[in-house]
Tab-separated table of C-alpha atoms and ligand atoms in Angstrom:
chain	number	residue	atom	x	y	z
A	1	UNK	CA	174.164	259.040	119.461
A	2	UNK	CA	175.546	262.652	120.500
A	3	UNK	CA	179.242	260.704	119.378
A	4	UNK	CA	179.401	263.176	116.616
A	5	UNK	CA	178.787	266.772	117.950
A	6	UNK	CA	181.491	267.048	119.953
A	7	UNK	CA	183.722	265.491	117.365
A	8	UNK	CA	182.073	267.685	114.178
A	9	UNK	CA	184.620	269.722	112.687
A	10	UNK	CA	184.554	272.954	110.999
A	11	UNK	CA	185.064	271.699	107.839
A	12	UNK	CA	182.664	268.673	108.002
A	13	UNK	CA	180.027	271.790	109.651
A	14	UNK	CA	180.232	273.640	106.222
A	15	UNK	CA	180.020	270.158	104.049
A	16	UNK	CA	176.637	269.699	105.480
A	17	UNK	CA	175.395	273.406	105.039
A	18	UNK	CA	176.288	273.465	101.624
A	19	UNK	CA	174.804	269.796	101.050
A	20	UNK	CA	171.202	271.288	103.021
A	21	UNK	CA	171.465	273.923	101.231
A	22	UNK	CA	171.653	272.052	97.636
A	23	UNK	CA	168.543	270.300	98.839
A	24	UNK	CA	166.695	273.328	99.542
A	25	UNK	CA	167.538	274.582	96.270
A	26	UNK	CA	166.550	271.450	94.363
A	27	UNK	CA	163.343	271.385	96.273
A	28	UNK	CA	162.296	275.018	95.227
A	29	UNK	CA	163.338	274.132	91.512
A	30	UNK	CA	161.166	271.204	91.425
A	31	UNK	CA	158.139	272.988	93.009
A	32	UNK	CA	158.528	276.031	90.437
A	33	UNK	CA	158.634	273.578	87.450
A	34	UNK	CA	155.325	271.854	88.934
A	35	UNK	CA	153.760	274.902	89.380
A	36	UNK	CA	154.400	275.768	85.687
A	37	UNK	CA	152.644	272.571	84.615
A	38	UNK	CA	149.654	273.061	86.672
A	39	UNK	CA	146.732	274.497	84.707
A	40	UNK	CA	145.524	277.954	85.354
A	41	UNK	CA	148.431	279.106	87.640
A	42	UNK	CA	148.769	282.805	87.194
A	43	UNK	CA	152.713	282.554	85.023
A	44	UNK	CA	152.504	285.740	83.857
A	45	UNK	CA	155.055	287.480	86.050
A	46	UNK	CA	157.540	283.765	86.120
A	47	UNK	CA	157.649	283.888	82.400
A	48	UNK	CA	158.745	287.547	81.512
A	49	UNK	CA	162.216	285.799	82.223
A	50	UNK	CA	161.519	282.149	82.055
A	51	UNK	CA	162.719	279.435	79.271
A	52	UNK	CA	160.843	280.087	76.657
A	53	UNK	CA	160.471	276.212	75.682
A	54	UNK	CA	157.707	276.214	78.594
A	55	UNK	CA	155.530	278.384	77.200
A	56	UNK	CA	154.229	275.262	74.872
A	57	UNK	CA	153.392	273.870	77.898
A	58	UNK	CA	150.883	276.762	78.691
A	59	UNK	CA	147.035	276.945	77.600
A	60	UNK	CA	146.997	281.041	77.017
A	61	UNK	CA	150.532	282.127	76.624
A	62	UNK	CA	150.332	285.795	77.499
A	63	UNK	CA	150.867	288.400	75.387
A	64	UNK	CA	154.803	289.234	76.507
A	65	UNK	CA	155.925	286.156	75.963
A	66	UNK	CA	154.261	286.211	72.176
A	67	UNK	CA	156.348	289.647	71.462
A	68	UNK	CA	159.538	287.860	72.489
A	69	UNK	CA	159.320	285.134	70.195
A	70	UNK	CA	162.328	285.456	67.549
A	71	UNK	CA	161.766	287.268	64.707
A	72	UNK	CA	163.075	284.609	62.318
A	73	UNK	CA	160.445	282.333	63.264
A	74	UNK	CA	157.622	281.982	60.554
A	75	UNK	CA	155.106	284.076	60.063
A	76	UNK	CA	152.492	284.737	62.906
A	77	UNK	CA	149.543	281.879	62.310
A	78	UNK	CA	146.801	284.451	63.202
A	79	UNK	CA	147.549	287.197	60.743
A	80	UNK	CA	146.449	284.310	58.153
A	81	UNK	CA	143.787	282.249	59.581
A	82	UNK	CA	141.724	284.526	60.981
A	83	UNK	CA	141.255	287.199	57.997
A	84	UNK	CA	139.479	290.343	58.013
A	85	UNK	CA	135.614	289.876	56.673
A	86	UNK	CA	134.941	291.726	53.716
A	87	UNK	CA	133.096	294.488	54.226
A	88	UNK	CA	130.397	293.906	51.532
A	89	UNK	CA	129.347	290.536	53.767
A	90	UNK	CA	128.133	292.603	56.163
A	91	UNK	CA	125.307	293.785	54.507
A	92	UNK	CA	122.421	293.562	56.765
A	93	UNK	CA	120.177	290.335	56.185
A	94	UNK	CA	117.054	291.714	55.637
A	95	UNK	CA	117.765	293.797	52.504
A	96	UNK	CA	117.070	292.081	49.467
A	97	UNK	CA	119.447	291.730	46.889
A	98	UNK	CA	117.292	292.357	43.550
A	99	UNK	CA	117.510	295.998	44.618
A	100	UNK	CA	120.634	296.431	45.433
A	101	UNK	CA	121.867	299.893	44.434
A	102	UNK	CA	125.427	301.024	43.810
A	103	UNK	CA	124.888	304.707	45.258
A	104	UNK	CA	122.666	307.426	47.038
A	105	UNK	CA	118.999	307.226	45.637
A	106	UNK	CA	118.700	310.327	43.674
A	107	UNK	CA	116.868	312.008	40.637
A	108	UNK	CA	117.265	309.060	38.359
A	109	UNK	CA	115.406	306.605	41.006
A	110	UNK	CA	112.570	308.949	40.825
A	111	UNK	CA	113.119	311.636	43.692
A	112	UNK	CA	111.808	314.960	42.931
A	113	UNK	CA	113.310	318.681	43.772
A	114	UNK	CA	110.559	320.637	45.636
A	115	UNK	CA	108.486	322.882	43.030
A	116	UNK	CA	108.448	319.847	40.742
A	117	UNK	CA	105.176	320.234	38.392
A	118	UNK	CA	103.959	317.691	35.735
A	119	UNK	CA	105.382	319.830	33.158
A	120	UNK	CA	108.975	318.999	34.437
A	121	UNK	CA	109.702	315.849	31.655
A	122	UNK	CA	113.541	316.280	32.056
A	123	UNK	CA	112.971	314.313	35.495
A	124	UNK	CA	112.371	310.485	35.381
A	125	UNK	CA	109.728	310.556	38.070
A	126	UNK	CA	107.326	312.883	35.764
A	127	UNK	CA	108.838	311.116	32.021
A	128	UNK	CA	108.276	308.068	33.204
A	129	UNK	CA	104.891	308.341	34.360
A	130	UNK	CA	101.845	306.477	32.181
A	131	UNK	CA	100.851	308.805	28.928
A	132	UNK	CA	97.663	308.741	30.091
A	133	UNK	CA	98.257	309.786	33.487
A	134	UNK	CA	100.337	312.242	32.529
A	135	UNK	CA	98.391	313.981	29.462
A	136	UNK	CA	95.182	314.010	31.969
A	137	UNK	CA	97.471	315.893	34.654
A	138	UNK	CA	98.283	318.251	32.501
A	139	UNK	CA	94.882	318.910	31.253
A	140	UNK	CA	93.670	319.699	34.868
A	141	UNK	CA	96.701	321.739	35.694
A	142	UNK	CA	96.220	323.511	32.567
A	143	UNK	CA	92.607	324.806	33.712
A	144	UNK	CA	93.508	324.697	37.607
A	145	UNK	CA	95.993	327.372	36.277
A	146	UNK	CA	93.224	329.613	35.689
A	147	UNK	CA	92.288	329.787	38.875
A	148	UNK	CA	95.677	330.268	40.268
A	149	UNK	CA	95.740	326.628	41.773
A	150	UNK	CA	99.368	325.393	41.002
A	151	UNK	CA	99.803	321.538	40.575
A	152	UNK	CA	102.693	319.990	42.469
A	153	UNK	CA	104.643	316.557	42.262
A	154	UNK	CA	105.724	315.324	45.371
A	155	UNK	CA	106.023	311.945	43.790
A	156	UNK	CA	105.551	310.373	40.956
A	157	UNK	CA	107.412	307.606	38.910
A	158	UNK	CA	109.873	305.981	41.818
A	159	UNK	CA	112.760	302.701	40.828
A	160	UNK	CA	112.126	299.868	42.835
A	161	UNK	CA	115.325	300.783	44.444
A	162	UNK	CA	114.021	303.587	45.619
A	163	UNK	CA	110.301	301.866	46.654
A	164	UNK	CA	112.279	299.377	48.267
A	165	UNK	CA	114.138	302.098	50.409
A	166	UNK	CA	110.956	303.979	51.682
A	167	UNK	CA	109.293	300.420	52.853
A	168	UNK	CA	112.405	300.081	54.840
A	169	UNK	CA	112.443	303.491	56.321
A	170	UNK	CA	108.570	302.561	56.541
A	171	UNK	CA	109.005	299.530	58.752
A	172	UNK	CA	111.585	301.207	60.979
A	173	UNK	CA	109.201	303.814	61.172
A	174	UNK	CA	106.054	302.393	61.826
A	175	UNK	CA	107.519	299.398	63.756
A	176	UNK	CA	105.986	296.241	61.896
A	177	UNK	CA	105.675	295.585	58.125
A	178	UNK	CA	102.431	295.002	58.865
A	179	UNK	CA	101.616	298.793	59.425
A	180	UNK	CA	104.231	300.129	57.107
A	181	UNK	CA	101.961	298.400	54.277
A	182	UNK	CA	99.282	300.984	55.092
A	183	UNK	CA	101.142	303.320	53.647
A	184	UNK	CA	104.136	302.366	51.965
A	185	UNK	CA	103.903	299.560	49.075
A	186	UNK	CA	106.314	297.212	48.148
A	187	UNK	CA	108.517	297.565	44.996
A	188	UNK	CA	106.441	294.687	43.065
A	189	UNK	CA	103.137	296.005	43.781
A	190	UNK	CA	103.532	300.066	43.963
A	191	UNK	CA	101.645	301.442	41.323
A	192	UNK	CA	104.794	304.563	41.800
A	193	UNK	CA	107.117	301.776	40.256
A	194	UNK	CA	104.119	301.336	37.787
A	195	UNK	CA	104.159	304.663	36.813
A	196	UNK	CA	100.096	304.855	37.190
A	197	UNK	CA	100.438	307.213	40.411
A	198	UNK	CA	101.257	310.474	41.503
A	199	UNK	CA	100.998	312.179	45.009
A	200	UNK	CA	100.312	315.877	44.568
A	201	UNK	CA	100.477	318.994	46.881
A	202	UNK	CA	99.363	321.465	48.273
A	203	UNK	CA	96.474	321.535	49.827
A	204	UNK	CA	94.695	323.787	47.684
A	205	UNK	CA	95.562	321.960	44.452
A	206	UNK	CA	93.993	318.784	46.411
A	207	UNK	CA	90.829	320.831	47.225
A	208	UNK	CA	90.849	321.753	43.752
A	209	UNK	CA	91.701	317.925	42.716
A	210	UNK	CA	88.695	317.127	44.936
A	211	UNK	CA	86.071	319.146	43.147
A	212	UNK	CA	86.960	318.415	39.378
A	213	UNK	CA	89.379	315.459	39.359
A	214	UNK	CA	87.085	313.480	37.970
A	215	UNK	CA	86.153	315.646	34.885
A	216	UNK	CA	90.146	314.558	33.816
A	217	UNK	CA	89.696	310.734	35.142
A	218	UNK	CA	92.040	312.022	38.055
A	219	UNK	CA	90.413	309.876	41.254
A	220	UNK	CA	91.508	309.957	44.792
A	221	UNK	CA	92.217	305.960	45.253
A	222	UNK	CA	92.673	305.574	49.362
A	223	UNK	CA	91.078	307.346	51.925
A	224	UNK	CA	94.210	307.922	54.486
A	225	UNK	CA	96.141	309.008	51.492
A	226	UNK	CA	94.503	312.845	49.993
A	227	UNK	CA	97.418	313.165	48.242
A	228	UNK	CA	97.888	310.148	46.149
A	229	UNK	CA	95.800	310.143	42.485
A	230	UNK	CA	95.321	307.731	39.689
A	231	UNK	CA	94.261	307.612	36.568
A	232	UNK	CA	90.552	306.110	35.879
A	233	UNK	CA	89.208	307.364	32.165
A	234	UNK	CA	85.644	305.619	33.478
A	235	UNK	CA	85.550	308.526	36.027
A	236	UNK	CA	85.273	311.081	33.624
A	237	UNK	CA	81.679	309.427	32.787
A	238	UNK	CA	80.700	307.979	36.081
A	239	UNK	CA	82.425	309.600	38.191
A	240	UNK	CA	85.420	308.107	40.673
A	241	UNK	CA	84.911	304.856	42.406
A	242	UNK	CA	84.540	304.252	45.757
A	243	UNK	CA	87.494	304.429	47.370
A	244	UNK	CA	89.341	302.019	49.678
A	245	UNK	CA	89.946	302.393	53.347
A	246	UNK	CA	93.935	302.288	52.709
A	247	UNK	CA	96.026	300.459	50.469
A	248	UNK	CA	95.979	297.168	52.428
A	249	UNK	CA	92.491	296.593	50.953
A	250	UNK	CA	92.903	297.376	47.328
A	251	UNK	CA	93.463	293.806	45.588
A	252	UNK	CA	96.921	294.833	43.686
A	253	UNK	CA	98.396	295.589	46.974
A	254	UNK	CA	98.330	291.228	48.084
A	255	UNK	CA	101.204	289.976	47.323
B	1	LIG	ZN1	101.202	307.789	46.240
């Protein structure tokens, strides 16, 4: 069998060269186009400048091959089927829709500017208190006055927006709704939303609240809270009644 080499021409050298080197180059194109159909090969860098009908053929085109796509072709799928959420649907779950409120709580929910006194009726948390309440108040300030003891309103009247907002800042506060209920009601049981309660300041109108509240049916209602007063006309003849140890045990708080 070594017939041929000596008789191999130069021409029939260079047939075979070019005919091995046809099969090499077959044999590389058929192991690229395998490697382009086997899942999770790294294409990336083969199809900056490969046909673009093989990209079908790939689970996670990347993104350079998505920017060269034609621009007559229809419009991109995902700017349509994956819309922005509206904003409002973000709300967080835990805030409960009957008090909803279009804007900042302000004057009109109940808040009061600091120097507030019960004779300030142009603000809803003093005009919207009870009549009772509020004539009694009055009364006391009236002759606190003469002693130079000033009455202030820290709070009075409140919407059940605005309740609702303080139990909120109440539970982040105090870390469990259980303890925020010591000393922040909820908007269907506050006796602020009521209008039957006001918290007054300072201390020396509390001292003074203290001694001759009752005279005016003006009672102290929880013990943790010195501040907070409500109206009870029985006081006036039998003094206040006891009070309770914080608003978790008065019976109108259970909801
Ligand atoms: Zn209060």
């Amino acid at each position: 069998m070594m017939y041929h080499k000596p008789t191999q021409t130069p021409t029939r050298r260079i047939i075979w060269l070019l005919v091995a080197g046809l099969l090499i180059v077959a044999a590389f194109g058929a192991f690229r186009s395998f490697q382009l159909r086997m899942p999770g090969f790294d294409q990336s860098a083969i199809l900056i400048d490969g046909p673009p009908t093989e990209t079908a053929l790939l689970p996670s085109p990347p993104p350079v091959v998505a920017a060269a796509a034609p621009a007559t072709a229809t419009p991109q799928p995902e700017a349509t089927s994956e819309p922005t959420p509206p904003s409002e649907m973000l709300a967080p779950p835990n805030d409960p829709p009957q008090f909803a409120h279009d804007g900042e709580i302000g004057i009109a929910d109940g808040m009061v500017p600091e120097g507030t006194t019960v004779f300030d009726t142009d603000l809803p948390a003093i005009a919207n208190l009870d009549p009772a309440l509020l004539n009694a108040l009055r009364q006391a300030a009236n002759d606190a006055a003469e002693n130079d003891v000033v009455f202030n309103v820290t709070s009075g009247w409140r919407s059940p927006a605005y309740q609702n907002q303080l139990l909120q800042e109440a539970i982040v506060n105090y870390g469990s709704e259980a303890e925020a209920a010591r000393w922040v009601a909820s908007p269907e049981t506050s006796t602020h939303v009521a209008g039957l309660a006001v918290d007054i300041g300072p201390y020396k109108a509390l001292d003074w609240l203290i001694q001759h509240g009752d005279n005016f049916g003006l009672c102290q209602i929880y013990g943790n809270e010195v501040w907070h007063y409500e109206y009870r006309p029985e006081a006036i003849e039998s003094g206040c009644p006891e009070m309770y140890l914080d608003p978790t045990h008065d019976p109108r708080m259970q909801p």
